mmCIF file of C-alpha atoms in Angstrom:
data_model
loop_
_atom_site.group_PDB
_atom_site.id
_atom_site.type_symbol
_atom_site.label_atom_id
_atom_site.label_comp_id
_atom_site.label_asym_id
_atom_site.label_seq_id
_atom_site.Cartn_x
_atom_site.Cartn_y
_atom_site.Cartn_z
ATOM 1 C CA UNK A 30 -41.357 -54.658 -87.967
ATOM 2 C CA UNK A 31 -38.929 -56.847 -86.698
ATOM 3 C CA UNK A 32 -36.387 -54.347 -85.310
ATOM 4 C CA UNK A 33 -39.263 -52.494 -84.088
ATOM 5 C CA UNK A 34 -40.250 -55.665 -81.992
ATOM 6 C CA UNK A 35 -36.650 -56.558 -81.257
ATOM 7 C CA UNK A 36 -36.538 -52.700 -79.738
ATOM 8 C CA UNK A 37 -39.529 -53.648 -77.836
ATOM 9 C CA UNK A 38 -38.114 -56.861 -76.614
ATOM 10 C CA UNK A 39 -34.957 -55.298 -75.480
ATOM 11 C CA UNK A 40 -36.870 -51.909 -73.814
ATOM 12 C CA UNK A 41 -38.951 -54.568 -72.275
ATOM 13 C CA UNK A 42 -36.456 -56.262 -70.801
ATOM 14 C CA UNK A 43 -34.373 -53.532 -69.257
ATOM 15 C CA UNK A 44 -38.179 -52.349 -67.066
ATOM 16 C CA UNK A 45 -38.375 -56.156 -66.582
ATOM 17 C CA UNK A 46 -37.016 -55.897 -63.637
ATOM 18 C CA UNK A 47 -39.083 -53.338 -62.372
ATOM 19 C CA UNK A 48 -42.319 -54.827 -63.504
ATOM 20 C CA UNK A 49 -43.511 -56.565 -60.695
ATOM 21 C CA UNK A 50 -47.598 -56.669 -60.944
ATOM 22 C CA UNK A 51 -49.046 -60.138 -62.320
ATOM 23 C CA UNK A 52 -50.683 -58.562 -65.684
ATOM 24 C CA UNK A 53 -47.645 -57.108 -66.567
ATOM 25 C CA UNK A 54 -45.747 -60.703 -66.764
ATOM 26 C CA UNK A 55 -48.812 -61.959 -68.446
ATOM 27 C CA UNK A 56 -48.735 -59.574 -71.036
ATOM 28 C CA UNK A 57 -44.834 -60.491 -71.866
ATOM 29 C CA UNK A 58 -45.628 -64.402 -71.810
ATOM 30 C CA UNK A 59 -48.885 -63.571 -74.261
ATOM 31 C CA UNK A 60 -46.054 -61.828 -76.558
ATOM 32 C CA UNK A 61 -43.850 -64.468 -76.235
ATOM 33 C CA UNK A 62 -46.013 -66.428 -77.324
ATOM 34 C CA UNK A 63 -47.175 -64.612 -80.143
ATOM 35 C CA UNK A 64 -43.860 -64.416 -81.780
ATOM 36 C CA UNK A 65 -43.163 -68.168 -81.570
ATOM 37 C CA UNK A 66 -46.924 -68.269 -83.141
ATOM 38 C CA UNK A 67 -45.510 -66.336 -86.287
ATOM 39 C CA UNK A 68 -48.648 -64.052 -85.070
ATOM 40 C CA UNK A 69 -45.841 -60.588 -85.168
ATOM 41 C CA UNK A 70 -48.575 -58.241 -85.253
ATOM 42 C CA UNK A 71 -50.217 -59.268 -82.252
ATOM 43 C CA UNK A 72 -46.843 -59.542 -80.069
ATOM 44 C CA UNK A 73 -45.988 -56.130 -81.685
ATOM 45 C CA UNK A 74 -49.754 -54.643 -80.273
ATOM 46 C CA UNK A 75 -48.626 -56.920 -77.053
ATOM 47 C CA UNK A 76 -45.227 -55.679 -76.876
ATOM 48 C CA UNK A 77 -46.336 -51.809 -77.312
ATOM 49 C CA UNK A 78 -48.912 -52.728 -74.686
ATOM 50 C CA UNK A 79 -46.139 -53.777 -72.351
ATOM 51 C CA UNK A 80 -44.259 -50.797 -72.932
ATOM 52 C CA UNK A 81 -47.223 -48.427 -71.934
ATOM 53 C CA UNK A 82 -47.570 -50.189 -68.671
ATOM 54 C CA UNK A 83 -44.038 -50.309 -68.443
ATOM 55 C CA UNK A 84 -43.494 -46.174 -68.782
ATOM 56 C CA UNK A 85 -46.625 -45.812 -66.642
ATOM 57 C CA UNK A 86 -44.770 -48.010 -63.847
ATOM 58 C CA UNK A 87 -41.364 -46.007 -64.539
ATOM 59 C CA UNK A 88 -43.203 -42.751 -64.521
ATOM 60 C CA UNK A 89 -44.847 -43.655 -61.139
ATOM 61 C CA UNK A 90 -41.659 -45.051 -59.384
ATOM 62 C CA UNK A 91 -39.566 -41.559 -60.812
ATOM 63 C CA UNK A 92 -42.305 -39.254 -59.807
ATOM 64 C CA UNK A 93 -41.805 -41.307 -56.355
ATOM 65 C CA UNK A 94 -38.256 -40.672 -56.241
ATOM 66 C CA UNK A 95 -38.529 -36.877 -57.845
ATOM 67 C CA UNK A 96 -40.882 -36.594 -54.565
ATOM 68 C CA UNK A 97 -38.763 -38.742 -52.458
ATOM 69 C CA UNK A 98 -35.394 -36.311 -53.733
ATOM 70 C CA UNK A 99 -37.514 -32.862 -53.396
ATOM 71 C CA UNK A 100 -38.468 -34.422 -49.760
ATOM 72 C CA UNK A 101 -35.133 -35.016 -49.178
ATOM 73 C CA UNK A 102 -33.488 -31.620 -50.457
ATOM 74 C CA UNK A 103 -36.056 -29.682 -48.554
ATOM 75 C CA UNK A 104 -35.189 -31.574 -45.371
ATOM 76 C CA UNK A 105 -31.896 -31.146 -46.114
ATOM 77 C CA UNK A 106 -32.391 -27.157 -46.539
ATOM 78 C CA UNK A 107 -34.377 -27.424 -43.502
ATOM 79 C CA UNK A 108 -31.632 -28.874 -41.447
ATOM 80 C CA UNK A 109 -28.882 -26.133 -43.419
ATOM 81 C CA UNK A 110 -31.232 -23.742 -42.307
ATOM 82 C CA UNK A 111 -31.025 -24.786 -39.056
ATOM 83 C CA UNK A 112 -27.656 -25.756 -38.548
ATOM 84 C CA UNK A 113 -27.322 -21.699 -39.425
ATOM 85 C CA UNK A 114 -29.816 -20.507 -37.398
ATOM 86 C CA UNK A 115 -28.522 -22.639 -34.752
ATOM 87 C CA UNK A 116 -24.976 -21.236 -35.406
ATOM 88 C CA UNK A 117 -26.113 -17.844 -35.376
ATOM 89 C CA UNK A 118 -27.622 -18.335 -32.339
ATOM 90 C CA UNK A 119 -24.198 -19.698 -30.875
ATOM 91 C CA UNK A 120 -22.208 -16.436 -32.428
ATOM 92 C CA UNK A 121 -25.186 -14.500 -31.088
ATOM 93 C CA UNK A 122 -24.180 -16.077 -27.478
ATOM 94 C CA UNK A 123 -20.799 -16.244 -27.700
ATOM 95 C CA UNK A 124 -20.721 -12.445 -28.738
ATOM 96 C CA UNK A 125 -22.930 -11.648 -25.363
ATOM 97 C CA UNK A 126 -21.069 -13.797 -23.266
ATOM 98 C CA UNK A 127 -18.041 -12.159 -24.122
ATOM 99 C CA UNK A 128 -19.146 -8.812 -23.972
ATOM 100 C CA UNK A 129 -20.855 -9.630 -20.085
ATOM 101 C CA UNK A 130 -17.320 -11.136 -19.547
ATOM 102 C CA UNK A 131 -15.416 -7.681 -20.257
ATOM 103 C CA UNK A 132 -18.460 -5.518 -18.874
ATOM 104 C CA UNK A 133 -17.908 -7.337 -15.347
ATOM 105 C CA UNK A 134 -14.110 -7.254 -15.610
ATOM 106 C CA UNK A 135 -14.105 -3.705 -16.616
ATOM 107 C CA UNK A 136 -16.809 -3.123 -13.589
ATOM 108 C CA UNK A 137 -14.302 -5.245 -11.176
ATOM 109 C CA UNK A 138 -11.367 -3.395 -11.830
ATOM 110 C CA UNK A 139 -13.068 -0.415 -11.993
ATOM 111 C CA UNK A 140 -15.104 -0.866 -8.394
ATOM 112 C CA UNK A 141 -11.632 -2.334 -7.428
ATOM 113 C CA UNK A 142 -10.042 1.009 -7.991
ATOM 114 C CA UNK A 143 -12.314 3.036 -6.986
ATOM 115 C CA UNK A 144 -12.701 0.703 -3.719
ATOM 116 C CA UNK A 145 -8.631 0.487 -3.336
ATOM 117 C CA UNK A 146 -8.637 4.707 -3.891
ATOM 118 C CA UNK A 147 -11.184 4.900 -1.143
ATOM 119 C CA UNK A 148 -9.667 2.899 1.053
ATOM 120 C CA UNK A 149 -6.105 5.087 0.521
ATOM 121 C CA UNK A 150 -8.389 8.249 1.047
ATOM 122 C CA UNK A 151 -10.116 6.901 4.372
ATOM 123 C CA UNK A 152 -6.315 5.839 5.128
ATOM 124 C CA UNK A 153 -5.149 9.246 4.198
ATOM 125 C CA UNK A 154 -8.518 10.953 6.221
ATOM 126 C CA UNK A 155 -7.375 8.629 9.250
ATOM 127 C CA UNK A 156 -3.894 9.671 9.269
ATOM 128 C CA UNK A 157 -5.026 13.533 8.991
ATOM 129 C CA UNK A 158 -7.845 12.873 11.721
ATOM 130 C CA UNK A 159 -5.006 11.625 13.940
ATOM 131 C CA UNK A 160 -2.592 14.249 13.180
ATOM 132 C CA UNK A 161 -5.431 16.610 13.742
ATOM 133 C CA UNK A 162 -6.322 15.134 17.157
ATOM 134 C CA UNK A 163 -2.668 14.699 17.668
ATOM 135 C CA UNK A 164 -1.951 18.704 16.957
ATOM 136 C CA UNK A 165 -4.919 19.708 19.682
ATOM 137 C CA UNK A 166 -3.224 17.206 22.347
ATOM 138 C CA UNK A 167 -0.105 18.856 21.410
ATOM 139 C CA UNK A 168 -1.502 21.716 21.545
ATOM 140 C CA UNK A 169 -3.377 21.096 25.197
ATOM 141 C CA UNK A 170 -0.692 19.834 26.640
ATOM 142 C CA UNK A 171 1.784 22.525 25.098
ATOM 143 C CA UNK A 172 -0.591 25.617 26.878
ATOM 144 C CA UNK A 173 -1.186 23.030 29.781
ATOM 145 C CA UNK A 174 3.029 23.222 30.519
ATOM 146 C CA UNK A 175 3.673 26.424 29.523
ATOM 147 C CA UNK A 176 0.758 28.081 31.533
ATOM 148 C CA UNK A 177 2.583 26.461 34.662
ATOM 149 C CA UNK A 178 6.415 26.444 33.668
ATOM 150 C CA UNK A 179 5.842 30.145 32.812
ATOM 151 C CA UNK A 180 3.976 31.161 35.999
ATOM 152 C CA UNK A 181 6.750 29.543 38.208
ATOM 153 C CA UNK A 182 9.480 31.552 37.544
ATOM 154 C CA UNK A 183 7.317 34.694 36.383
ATOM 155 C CA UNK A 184 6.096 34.585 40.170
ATOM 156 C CA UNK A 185 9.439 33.717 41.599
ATOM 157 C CA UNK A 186 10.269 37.347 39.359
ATOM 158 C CA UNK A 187 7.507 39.391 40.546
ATOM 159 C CA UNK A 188 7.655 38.236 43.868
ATOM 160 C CA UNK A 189 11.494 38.589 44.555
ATOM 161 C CA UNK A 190 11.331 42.141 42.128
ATOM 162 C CA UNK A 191 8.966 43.786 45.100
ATOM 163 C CA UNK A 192 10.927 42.369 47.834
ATOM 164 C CA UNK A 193 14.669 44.215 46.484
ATOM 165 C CA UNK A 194 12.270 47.510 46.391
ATOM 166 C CA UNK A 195 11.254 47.371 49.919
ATOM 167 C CA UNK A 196 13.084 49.697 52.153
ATOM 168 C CA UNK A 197 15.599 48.272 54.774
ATOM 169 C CA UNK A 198 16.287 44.962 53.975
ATOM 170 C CA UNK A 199 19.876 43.762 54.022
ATOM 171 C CA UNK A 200 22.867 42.855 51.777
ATOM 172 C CA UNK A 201 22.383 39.173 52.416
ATOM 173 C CA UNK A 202 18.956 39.206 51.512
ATOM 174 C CA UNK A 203 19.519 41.614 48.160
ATOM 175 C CA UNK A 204 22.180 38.762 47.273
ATOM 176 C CA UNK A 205 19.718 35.859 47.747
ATOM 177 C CA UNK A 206 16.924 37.583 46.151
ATOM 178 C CA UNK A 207 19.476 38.270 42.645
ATOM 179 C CA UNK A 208 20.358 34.692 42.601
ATOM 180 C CA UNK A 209 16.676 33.580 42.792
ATOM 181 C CA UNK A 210 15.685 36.101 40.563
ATOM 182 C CA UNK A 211 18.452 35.111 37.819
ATOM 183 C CA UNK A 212 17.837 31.416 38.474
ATOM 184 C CA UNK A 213 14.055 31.856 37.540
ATOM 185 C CA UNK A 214 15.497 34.358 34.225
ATOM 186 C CA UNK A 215 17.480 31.714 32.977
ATOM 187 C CA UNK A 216 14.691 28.770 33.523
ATOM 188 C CA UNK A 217 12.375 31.407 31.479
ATOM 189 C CA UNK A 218 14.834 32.068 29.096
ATOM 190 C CA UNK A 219 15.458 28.232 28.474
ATOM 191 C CA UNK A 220 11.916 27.784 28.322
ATOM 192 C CA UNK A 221 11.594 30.470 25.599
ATOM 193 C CA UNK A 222 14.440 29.016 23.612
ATOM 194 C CA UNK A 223 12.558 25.259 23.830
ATOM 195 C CA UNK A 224 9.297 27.165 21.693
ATOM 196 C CA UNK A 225 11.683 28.362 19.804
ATOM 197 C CA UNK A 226 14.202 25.622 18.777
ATOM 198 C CA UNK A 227 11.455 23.172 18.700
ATOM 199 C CA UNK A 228 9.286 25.566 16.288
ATOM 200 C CA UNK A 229 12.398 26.119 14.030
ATOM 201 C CA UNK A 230 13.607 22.812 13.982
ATOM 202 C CA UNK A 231 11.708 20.928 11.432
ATOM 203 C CA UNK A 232 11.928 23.546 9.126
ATOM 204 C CA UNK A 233 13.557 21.859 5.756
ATOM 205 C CA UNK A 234 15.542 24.966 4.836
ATOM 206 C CA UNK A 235 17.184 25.580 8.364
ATOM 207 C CA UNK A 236 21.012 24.852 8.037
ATOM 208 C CA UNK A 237 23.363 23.617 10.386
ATOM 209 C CA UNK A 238 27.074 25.264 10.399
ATOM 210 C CA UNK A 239 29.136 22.382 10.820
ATOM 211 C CA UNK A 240 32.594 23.147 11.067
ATOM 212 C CA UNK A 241 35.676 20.526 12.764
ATOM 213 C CA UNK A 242 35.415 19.929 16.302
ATOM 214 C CA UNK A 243 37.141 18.176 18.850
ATOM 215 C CA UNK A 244 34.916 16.301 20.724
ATOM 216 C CA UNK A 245 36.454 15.699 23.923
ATOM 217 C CA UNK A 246 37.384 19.128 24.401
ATOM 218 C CA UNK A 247 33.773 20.370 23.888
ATOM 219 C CA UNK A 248 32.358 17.565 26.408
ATOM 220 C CA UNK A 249 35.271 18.908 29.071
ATOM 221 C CA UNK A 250 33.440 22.083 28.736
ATOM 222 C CA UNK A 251 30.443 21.038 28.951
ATOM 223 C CA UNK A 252 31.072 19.337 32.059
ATOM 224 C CA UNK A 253 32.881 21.779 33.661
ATOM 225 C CA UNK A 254 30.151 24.199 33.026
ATOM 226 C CA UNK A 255 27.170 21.993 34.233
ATOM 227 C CA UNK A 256 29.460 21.380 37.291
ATOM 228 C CA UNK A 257 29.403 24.973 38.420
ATOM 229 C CA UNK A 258 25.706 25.460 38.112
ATOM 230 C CA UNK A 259 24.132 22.295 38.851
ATOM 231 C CA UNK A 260 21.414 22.134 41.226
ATOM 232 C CA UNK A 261 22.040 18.619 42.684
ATOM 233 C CA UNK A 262 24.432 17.386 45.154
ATOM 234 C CA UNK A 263 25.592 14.408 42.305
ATOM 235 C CA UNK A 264 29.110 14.877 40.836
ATOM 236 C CA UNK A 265 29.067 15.910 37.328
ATOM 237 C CA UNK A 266 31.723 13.541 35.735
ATOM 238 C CA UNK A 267 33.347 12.869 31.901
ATOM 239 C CA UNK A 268 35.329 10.230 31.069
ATOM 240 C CA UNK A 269 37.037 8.985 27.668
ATOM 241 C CA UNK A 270 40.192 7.085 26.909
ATOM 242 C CA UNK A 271 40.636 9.288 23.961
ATOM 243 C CA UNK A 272 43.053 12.326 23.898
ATOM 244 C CA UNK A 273 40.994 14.384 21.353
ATOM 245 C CA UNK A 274 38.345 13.273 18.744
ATOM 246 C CA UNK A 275 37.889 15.156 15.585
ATOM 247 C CA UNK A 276 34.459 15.505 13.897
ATOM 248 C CA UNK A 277 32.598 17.473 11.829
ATOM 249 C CA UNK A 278 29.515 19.040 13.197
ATOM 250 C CA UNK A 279 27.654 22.118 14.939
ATOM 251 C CA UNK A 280 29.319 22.413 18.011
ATOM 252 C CA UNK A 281 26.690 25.311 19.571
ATOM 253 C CA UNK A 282 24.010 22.505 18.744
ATOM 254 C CA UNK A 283 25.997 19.630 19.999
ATOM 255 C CA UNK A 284 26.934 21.264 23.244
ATOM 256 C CA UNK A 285 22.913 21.856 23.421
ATOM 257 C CA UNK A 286 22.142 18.253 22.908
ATOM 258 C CA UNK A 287 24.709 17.495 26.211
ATOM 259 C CA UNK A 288 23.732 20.247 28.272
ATOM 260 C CA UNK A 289 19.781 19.374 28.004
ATOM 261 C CA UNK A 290 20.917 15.200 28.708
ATOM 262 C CA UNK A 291 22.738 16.514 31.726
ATOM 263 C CA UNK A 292 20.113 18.438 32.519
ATOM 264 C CA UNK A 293 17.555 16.292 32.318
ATOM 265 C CA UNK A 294 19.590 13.722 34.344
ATOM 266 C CA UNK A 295 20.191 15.974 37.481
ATOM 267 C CA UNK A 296 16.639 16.613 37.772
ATOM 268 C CA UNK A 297 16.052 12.621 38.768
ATOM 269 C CA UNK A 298 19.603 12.369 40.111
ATOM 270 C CA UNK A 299 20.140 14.029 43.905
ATOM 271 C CA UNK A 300 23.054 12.209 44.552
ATOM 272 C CA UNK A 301 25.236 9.926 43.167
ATOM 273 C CA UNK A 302 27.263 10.536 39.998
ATOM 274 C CA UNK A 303 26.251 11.497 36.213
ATOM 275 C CA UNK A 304 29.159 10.469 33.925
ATOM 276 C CA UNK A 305 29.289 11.811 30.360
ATOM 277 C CA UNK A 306 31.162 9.618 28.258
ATOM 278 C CA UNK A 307 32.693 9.654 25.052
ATOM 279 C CA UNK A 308 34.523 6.996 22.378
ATOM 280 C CA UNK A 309 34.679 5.937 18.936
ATOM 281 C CA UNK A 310 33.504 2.799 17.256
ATOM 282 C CA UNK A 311 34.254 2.362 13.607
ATOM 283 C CA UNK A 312 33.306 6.149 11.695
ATOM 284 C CA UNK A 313 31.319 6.778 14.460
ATOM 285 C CA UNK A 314 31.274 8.685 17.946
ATOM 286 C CA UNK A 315 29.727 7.129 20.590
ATOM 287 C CA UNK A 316 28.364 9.883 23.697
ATOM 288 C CA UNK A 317 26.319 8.624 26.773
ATOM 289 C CA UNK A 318 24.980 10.479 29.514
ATOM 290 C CA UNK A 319 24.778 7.675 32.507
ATOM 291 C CA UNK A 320 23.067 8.424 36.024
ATOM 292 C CA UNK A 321 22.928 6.865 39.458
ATOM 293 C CA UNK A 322 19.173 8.123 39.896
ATOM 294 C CA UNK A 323 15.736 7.139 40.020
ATOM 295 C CA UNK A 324 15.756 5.432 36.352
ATOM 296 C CA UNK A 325 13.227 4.979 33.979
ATOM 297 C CA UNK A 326 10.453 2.568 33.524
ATOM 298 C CA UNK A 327 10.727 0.074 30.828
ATOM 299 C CA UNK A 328 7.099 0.815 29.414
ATOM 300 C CA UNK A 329 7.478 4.439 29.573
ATOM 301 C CA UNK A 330 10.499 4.170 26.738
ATOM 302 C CA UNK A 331 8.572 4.711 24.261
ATOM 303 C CA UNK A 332 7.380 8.083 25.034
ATOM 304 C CA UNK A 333 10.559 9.606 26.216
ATOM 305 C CA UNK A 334 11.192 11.713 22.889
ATOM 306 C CA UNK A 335 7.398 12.365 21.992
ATOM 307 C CA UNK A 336 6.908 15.981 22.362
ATOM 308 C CA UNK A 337 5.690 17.829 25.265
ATOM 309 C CA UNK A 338 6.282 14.313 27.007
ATOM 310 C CA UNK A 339 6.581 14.829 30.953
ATOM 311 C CA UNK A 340 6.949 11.771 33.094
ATOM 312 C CA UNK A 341 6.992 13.033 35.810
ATOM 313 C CA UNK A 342 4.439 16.578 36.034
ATOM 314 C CA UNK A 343 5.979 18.113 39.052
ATOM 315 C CA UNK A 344 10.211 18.353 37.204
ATOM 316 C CA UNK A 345 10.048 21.911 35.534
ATOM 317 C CA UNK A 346 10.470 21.829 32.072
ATOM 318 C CA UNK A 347 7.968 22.084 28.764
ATOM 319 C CA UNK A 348 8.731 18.308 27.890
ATOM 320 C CA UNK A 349 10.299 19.281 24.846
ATOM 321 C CA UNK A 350 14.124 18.827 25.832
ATOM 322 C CA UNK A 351 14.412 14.920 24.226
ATOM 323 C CA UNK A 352 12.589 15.566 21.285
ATOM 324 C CA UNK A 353 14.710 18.480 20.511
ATOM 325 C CA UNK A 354 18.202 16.786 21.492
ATOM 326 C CA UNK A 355 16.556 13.822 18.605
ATOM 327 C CA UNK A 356 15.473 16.254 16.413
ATOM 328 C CA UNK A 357 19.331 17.917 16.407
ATOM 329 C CA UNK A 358 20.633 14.246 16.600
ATOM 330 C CA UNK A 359 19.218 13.146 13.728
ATOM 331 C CA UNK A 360 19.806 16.700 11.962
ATOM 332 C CA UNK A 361 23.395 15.958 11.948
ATOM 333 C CA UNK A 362 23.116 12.015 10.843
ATOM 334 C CA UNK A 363 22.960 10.211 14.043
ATOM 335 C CA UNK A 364 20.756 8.327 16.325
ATOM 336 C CA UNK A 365 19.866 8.460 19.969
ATOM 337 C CA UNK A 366 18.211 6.226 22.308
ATOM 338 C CA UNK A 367 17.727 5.016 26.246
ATOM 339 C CA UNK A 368 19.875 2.073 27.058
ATOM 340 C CA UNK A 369 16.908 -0.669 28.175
ATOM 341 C CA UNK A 370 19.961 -2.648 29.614
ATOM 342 C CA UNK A 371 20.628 0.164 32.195
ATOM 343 C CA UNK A 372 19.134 -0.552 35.503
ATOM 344 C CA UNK A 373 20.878 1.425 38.010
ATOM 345 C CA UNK A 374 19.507 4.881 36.607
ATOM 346 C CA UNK A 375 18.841 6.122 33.342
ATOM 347 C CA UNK A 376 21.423 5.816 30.615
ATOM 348 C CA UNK A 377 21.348 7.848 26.977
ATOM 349 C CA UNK A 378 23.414 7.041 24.041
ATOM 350 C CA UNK A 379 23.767 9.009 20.983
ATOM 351 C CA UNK A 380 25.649 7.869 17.897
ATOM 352 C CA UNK A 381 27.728 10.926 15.831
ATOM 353 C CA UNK A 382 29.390 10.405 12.065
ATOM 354 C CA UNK A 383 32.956 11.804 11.891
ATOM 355 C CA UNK A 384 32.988 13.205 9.130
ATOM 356 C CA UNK A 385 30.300 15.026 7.647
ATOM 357 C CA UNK A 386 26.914 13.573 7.240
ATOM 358 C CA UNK A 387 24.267 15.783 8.420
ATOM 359 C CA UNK A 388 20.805 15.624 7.069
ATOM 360 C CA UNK A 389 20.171 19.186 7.364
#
């Protein structure tokens, strides 16, 4: 009985501490008491007593905290929950954001190549458009020229024709009416071989046949020639301080290039002088055609070797004589231009490789 009270005792006082209601420490001081009263069945009845209350308290305050822990876990799983839902939610986002982000930048770039590929084809429409309007202007003016370059001389030939068939007339008149009558055959012939060289021209597959030439031979011909069928009181000069000047080149073309400069000169130049000249500077020949005549205008520079380009409508010609001589120049790998610097008349330069370095 004794170690079953001393049990009691000791389970008594480890829930002493939690026993906190007045009856409760009543009932341990009535045991107490008991035992120092010898009276060990009533302390035992006391003790058990105490005991009851005792697991009735620690039952209460663990059912309390079994609640208090299941409260706890289930916020806790609440709040997991969350925190998953929550970081679903965020991969749900970040997923969308990122696929916006590459929808618009696939968009943009698309859009901006489709924008930059219709921008090159309204470029490319622009460019035909003015070609196109470019081609009928050419075209205009081309019929426009020819209709009255080609009715000059065909007149001159019809008219002159039925004059040699009349009866009567005399040597003197026979001989003027030939001249005229091969003067206006040779402007239509040279008006024939404009169409022609400036049709054939820009063909790719045309080749020149260059072959060595001596430069300042060919320009003494030249100028001998022009001199004997000018139509302009101006002298027809060539000057050089070279002896001869080897190049490599097409000398029928060449000769072509200087014959329509000279020409084109004499028909602005009355009097004065028109001075071909000729030297070399570095690999290079250097040719200008120089005249003492009415000059050029500074703003009309631009247009001198654009085709079918007349400055002045009442000179005979189809306007195509420049943008041949370029077309030729730049055939065999040189450059022409009008000297701005000239102010006394009109002065064209022309550059010429040596040796052989034609573009044809």
């Amino acid at each position: 009985m004794k170690k079953k009270l001393l049990g009691l005792m000791l389970l008594s006082g480890l829930f002493a501490f939690s026993v906190a209601a007045s009856d409760g420490v009543s009932l341990r001081q009535k045991a107490q008491q008991a035992v120092e009263a010898g009276n060990y069945e009533e302390a035992y009845q006391t003790y058990q007593e105490l005991s009851s209350q005792c697991d009735s308290i620690y039952q209460q305050i663990y059912g309390e905290e079994i609640e208090d822990l299941r409260a706890t876990y289930r916020i806790d799983e609440l709040e997991l929950q969350n925190k998953e839902y929550a970081n679903r939610l965020l991969s749900y986002f970040i997923g969308i954001v990122l696929f916006l982000s590459a929808a618009f930048l696939v968009c943009f770039f698309f859009f901006r190549r489709q924008n930059k590929q219709l921008t090159i084809s309204r470029k490319k429409l622009e460019e035909a458009k003015i070609l196109a309007e470019e081609s009928v202007k050419n075209k205009s003016l081309f019929l426009s020229n020819m209709s009255h370059e080609v009715r000059t001389p065909l007149n001159a030939l019809a008219g002159f024709s039925s004059i040699l068939s009349m009866d009567g007339i005399d040597d003197d008149t026979i001989r003027e009416c030939d001249d005229i009558i091969r003067l206006n055959s040779d402007l239509l012939l040279k008006l024939i071989n404009d169409v022609v060289d400036i049709s054939c021209i820009d063909l790719e597959h045309m080749q020149f046949h260059l072959a060595s030439c001596d430069a300042v031979a060919l320009c003494k011909y030249v100028v001998q020639t022009m001199e004997k069928i000018k139509h302009t009181q101006a002298d027809i000069l060539f000057r050089s301080d070279l002896d001869s000047l080897m190049i490599d080149t097409d000398s029928s073309r060449l000769q072509q290039v200087l014959i329509n400069l000279i020409v084109n000169a004499s028909k602005f130049t009355k009097q004065g002088q028109i001075t071909l000249s000729l030297e070399q500077k570095g690999d290079e020949a250097h040719f200008a055609v120089t005249d003492t005549g009415c000059g050029i205008a500074p703003e009309l520079h631009s247009r001198l070797f654009g085709r079918f380009e007349k400055l002045d409508e009442k000179a005979q010609g189809t306007g195509l004589g420049l943008s041949i001589c370029r077309l030729i120049i730049k055939r065999l790998g040189g450059d022409i231009c009008i000297d701005p610097s000239y102010t006394d008349g009109a002065r064209f330069v022309f550059t010429h490789p040596l040796g052989e370095r034609s573009e044809a």
